[in-house]
Amino acid sequence: MSSRFLVALAFVSACTPLTATALQVELPAETASYVASDLPGYQLVQQNCLICHSAQYVLTQPRTLPRSYWEATVGKMSKVFGAPFPEQDTAAMVDYLSKTYGAERPTPAAP
Ligand code: HEC
């Protein structure tokens, strides 16, 4: 094999583009979900609050927080972060969040 051929071969292999392969990304299964409830706000948080982040953000808030916290937080999601839910959904969602995750929970000792 001539050295000229080897140089040509090295040139060709260096210039051959790498073959593109599809990247498989396996995300972990979602484990956090909103606690089911008969309160109308349950359906609304399912519709409005899972677009950007999981229920984990709500689940990790202290259980002692008053309704005013949930009012402020739901308002912030809309006004600051641009959550696209209608204003009329706010009251029912705040009610559900306060009674399920906040200080108004009927059984504060439950998980
Ligand atoms: C448009 C996207 C978007 C939607 C929709 C959304 N959020 Fe958020 N949320 C955010 C962002 C951004 C943060 C802040 C994340 C960070 O600080 O890392 C956040 C943070 C939070 C937190 C953590 C506490 C805090 O104040 O940062 C809670 C609780 C929360 N969201 C609840 C909700 C609830 C309840 C809803 C439905 C009413 C909702 N989010 C809908 C974007 C959204």
mmCIF file of C-alpha atoms and ligand atoms in Angstrom:
data_model
loop_
_atom_site.group_PDB
_atom_site.id
_atom_site.type_symbol
_atom_site.label_atom_id
_atom_site.label_comp_id
_atom_site.label_asym_id
_atom_site.label_seq_id
_atom_site.Cartn_x
_atom_site.Cartn_y
_atom_site.Cartn_z
ATOM 1 C CA MET A 1 0.000 0.000 0.000
ATOM 2 C CA SER A 2 1.477 3.307 -1.000
ATOM 3 C CA SER A 3 1.753 6.036 1.572
ATOM 4 C CA ARG A 4 -0.160 8.304 -0.798
ATOM 5 C CA PHE A 5 -3.138 5.921 -0.604
ATOM 6 C CA LEU A 6 -2.998 5.890 3.201
ATOM 7 C CA VAL A 7 -2.974 9.675 3.310
ATOM 8 C CA ALA A 8 -5.969 9.753 0.974
ATOM 9 C CA LEU A 9 -7.766 7.178 3.127
ATOM 10 C CA ALA A 10 -7.085 9.164 6.274
ATOM 11 C CA PHE A 11 -8.421 12.283 4.556
ATOM 12 C CA VAL A 12 -11.611 10.569 3.431
ATOM 13 C CA SER A 13 -12.334 9.064 6.841
ATOM 14 C CA ALA A 14 -11.669 12.405 8.566
ATOM 15 C CA CYS A 15 -14.108 14.132 6.229
ATOM 16 C CA THR A 16 -16.871 11.544 6.446
ATOM 17 C CA PRO A 17 -19.578 13.019 8.644
ATOM 18 C CA LEU A 18 -20.530 11.020 11.698
ATOM 19 C CA THR A 19 -23.712 9.069 11.208
ATOM 20 C CA ALA A 20 -26.565 10.766 13.064
ATOM 21 C CA THR A 21 -28.427 8.517 15.452
ATOM 22 C CA ALA A 22 -31.648 9.295 17.293
ATOM 23 C CA LEU A 23 -31.031 10.179 20.926
ATOM 24 C CA GLN A 24 -33.317 8.249 23.246
ATOM 25 C CA VAL A 25 -34.118 10.148 26.420
ATOM 26 C CA GLU A 26 -36.030 8.248 29.073
ATOM 27 C CA LEU A 27 -37.577 10.582 31.604
ATOM 28 C CA PRO A 28 -38.420 9.169 35.027
ATOM 29 C CA ALA A 29 -42.085 8.343 35.586
ATOM 30 C CA GLU A 30 -44.063 11.174 37.146
ATOM 31 C CA THR A 31 -44.838 10.243 40.728
ATOM 32 C CA ALA A 32 -46.364 13.422 42.129
ATOM 33 C CA SER A 33 -50.049 14.032 41.505
ATOM 34 C CA TYR A 34 -52.754 16.225 42.989
ATOM 35 C CA VAL A 35 -54.851 14.563 45.687
ATOM 36 C CA ALA A 36 -58.250 13.610 44.249
ATOM 37 C CA SER A 37 -61.143 15.589 45.649
ATOM 38 C CA ASP A 38 -64.799 16.356 45.054
ATOM 39 C CA LEU A 39 -63.970 20.057 45.268
ATOM 40 C CA PRO A 40 -64.319 21.665 41.828
ATOM 41 C CA GLY A 41 -60.821 23.100 42.121
ATOM 42 C CA TYR A 42 -59.368 19.606 41.777
ATOM 43 C CA GLN A 43 -60.368 19.378 38.112
ATOM 44 C CA LEU A 44 -59.149 22.927 37.557
ATOM 45 C CA VAL A 45 -55.669 22.385 38.992
ATOM 46 C CA GLN A 46 -55.392 19.289 36.806
ATOM 47 C CA GLN A 47 -56.173 21.425 33.781
ATOM 48 C CA ASN A 48 -54.291 24.572 34.744
ATOM 49 C CA CYS A 49 -51.399 23.671 36.985
ATOM 50 C CA LEU A 50 -49.618 20.820 35.248
ATOM 51 C CA ILE A 51 -48.627 22.699 32.113
ATOM 52 C CA CYS A 52 -45.322 24.015 33.460
ATOM 53 C CA HIS A 53 -44.367 21.928 36.493
ATOM 54 C CA SER A 54 -45.503 18.884 38.388
ATOM 55 C CA ALA A 55 -47.673 18.796 41.491
ATOM 56 C CA GLN A 56 -44.434 18.397 43.438
ATOM 57 C CA TYR A 57 -44.209 22.181 43.806
ATOM 58 C CA VAL A 58 -47.505 22.193 45.692
ATOM 59 C CA LEU A 59 -46.846 19.002 47.654
ATOM 60 C CA THR A 60 -43.630 20.383 49.098
ATOM 61 C CA GLN A 61 -45.170 23.551 50.568
ATOM 62 C CA PRO A 62 -45.655 23.634 54.347
ATOM 63 C CA ARG A 63 -49.106 22.400 55.412
ATOM 64 C CA THR A 64 -49.565 25.372 57.726
ATOM 65 C CA LEU A 65 -49.862 27.972 54.982
ATOM 66 C CA PRO A 66 -53.033 30.079 55.072
ATOM 67 C CA ARG A 67 -55.469 30.726 52.240
ATOM 68 C CA SER A 68 -53.779 34.070 51.590
ATOM 69 C CA TYR A 69 -50.614 32.181 50.587
ATOM 70 C CA TRP A 70 -52.495 30.115 48.032
ATOM 71 C CA GLU A 71 -54.266 33.230 46.716
ATOM 72 C CA ALA A 72 -50.914 34.940 46.284
ATOM 73 C CA THR A 73 -49.298 31.872 44.725
ATOM 74 C CA VAL A 74 -52.071 31.199 42.215
ATOM 75 C CA GLY A 75 -52.055 34.908 41.366
ATOM 76 C CA LYS A 76 -48.282 34.824 40.868
ATOM 77 C CA MET A 77 -48.522 31.828 38.520
ATOM 78 C CA SER A 78 -50.869 33.851 36.347
ATOM 79 C CA LYS A 79 -49.519 37.401 36.593
ATOM 80 C CA VAL A 80 -45.790 36.762 36.939
ATOM 81 C CA PHE A 81 -45.261 33.445 35.196
ATOM 82 C CA GLY A 82 -48.028 33.786 32.593
ATOM 83 C CA ALA A 83 -50.130 30.711 33.422
ATOM 84 C CA PRO A 84 -52.961 30.876 30.864
ATOM 85 C CA PHE A 85 -55.972 29.999 33.030
ATOM 86 C CA PRO A 86 -59.076 32.201 33.186
ATOM 87 C CA GLU A 87 -59.452 34.486 36.210
ATOM 88 C CA GLN A 88 -62.743 32.798 37.102
ATOM 89 C CA ASP A 89 -60.901 29.524 37.903
ATOM 90 C CA THR A 90 -58.862 31.172 40.660
ATOM 91 C CA ALA A 91 -61.337 31.014 43.560
ATOM 92 C CA ALA A 92 -62.084 27.301 43.179
ATOM 93 C CA MET A 93 -58.392 26.409 42.815
ATOM 94 C CA VAL A 94 -57.466 28.461 45.897
ATOM 95 C CA ASP A 95 -60.268 26.730 47.811
ATOM 96 C CA TYR A 96 -59.027 23.270 46.797
ATOM 97 C CA LEU A 97 -55.383 24.114 47.565
ATOM 98 C CA SER A 98 -56.190 25.647 50.970
ATOM 99 C CA LYS A 99 -58.351 22.709 52.031
ATOM 100 C CA THR A 100 -56.076 20.007 50.616
ATOM 101 C CA TYR A 101 -52.571 21.359 51.203
ATOM 102 C CA GLY A 102 -52.961 24.377 53.477
ATOM 103 C CA ALA A 103 -53.993 25.304 56.965
ATOM 104 C CA GLU A 104 -57.669 24.537 56.226
ATOM 105 C CA ARG A 105 -57.097 20.809 55.854
ATOM 106 C CA PRO A 106 -59.721 18.942 57.902
ATOM 107 C CA THR A 107 -57.163 16.473 59.298
ATOM 108 C CA PRO A 108 -53.861 18.330 59.667
ATOM 109 C CA ALA A 109 -52.113 15.215 61.013
ATOM 110 C CA ALA A 110 -52.713 13.180 57.833
ATOM 111 C CA PRO A 111 -49.876 13.013 55.293
HETATM 112 C C1 HEC B 1 -46.834 29.262 33.057
HETATM 113 C C2 HEC B 1 -46.182 28.223 33.818
HETATM 114 C C3 HEC B 1 -46.776 27.863 35.166
HETATM 115 C C4 HEC B 1 -48.047 27.415 35.436
HETATM 116 C C5 HEC B 1 -49.171 27.113 34.453
HETATM 117 C C6 HEC B 1 -48.112 27.217 36.867
HETATM 118 N N1 HEC B 1 -46.921 27.512 37.432
HETATM 119 FE FE1 HEC B 1 -46.412 27.260 39.400
HETATM 120 N N2 HEC B 1 -44.537 27.896 39.006
HETATM 121 C C7 HEC B 1 -44.081 28.337 37.786
HETATM 122 C C8 HEC B 1 -42.727 28.812 37.944
HETATM 123 C C9 HEC B 1 -41.864 29.383 36.815
HETATM 124 C C10 HEC B 1 -42.394 28.631 39.289
HETATM 125 C C11 HEC B 1 -41.099 28.990 39.978
HETATM 126 C C12 HEC B 1 -40.113 27.891 39.724
HETATM 127 C C13 HEC B 1 -38.847 28.119 40.452
HETATM 128 O O1 HEC B 1 -38.739 29.052 41.250
HETATM 129 O O2 HEC B 1 -37.947 27.315 40.225
HETATM 130 C C14 HEC B 1 -43.546 28.043 39.924
HETATM 131 C C15 HEC B 1 -43.594 27.684 41.263
HETATM 132 C C16 HEC B 1 -44.698 27.209 41.939
HETATM 133 C C17 HEC B 1 -44.765 26.880 43.342
HETATM 134 C C18 HEC B 1 -43.588 26.944 44.324
HETATM 135 C C19 HEC B 1 -43.686 28.122 45.210
HETATM 136 C C20 HEC B 1 -43.349 29.399 44.535
HETATM 137 O O3 HEC B 1 -44.017 30.392 44.872
HETATM 138 O O4 HEC B 1 -42.442 29.457 43.690
HETATM 139 C C21 HEC B 1 -46.037 26.490 43.610
HETATM 140 C C22 HEC B 1 -46.620 26.089 44.956
HETATM 141 C C23 HEC B 1 -46.766 26.557 42.362
HETATM 142 N N3 HEC B 1 -45.927 26.983 41.367
HETATM 143 C C24 HEC B 1 -48.091 26.243 42.223
HETATM 144 C C25 HEC B 1 -48.814 26.354 41.041
HETATM 145 C C26 HEC B 1 -50.248 26.164 40.940
HETATM 146 C C27 HEC B 1 -51.169 25.825 42.112
HETATM 147 C C28 HEC B 1 -50.576 26.341 39.631
HETATM 148 C C29 HEC B 1 -51.957 26.350 39.014
HETATM 149 C C30 HEC B 1 -52.828 27.421 39.484
HETATM 150 C C31 HEC B 1 -49.340 26.632 38.899
HETATM 151 N N4 HEC B 1 -48.292 26.645 39.793
HETATM 152 C C32 HEC B 1 -49.261 26.825 37.536
HETATM 153 C C33 HEC B 1 -44.767 28.319 36.597
HETATM 154 C C34 HEC B 1 -46.079 27.920 36.440
#
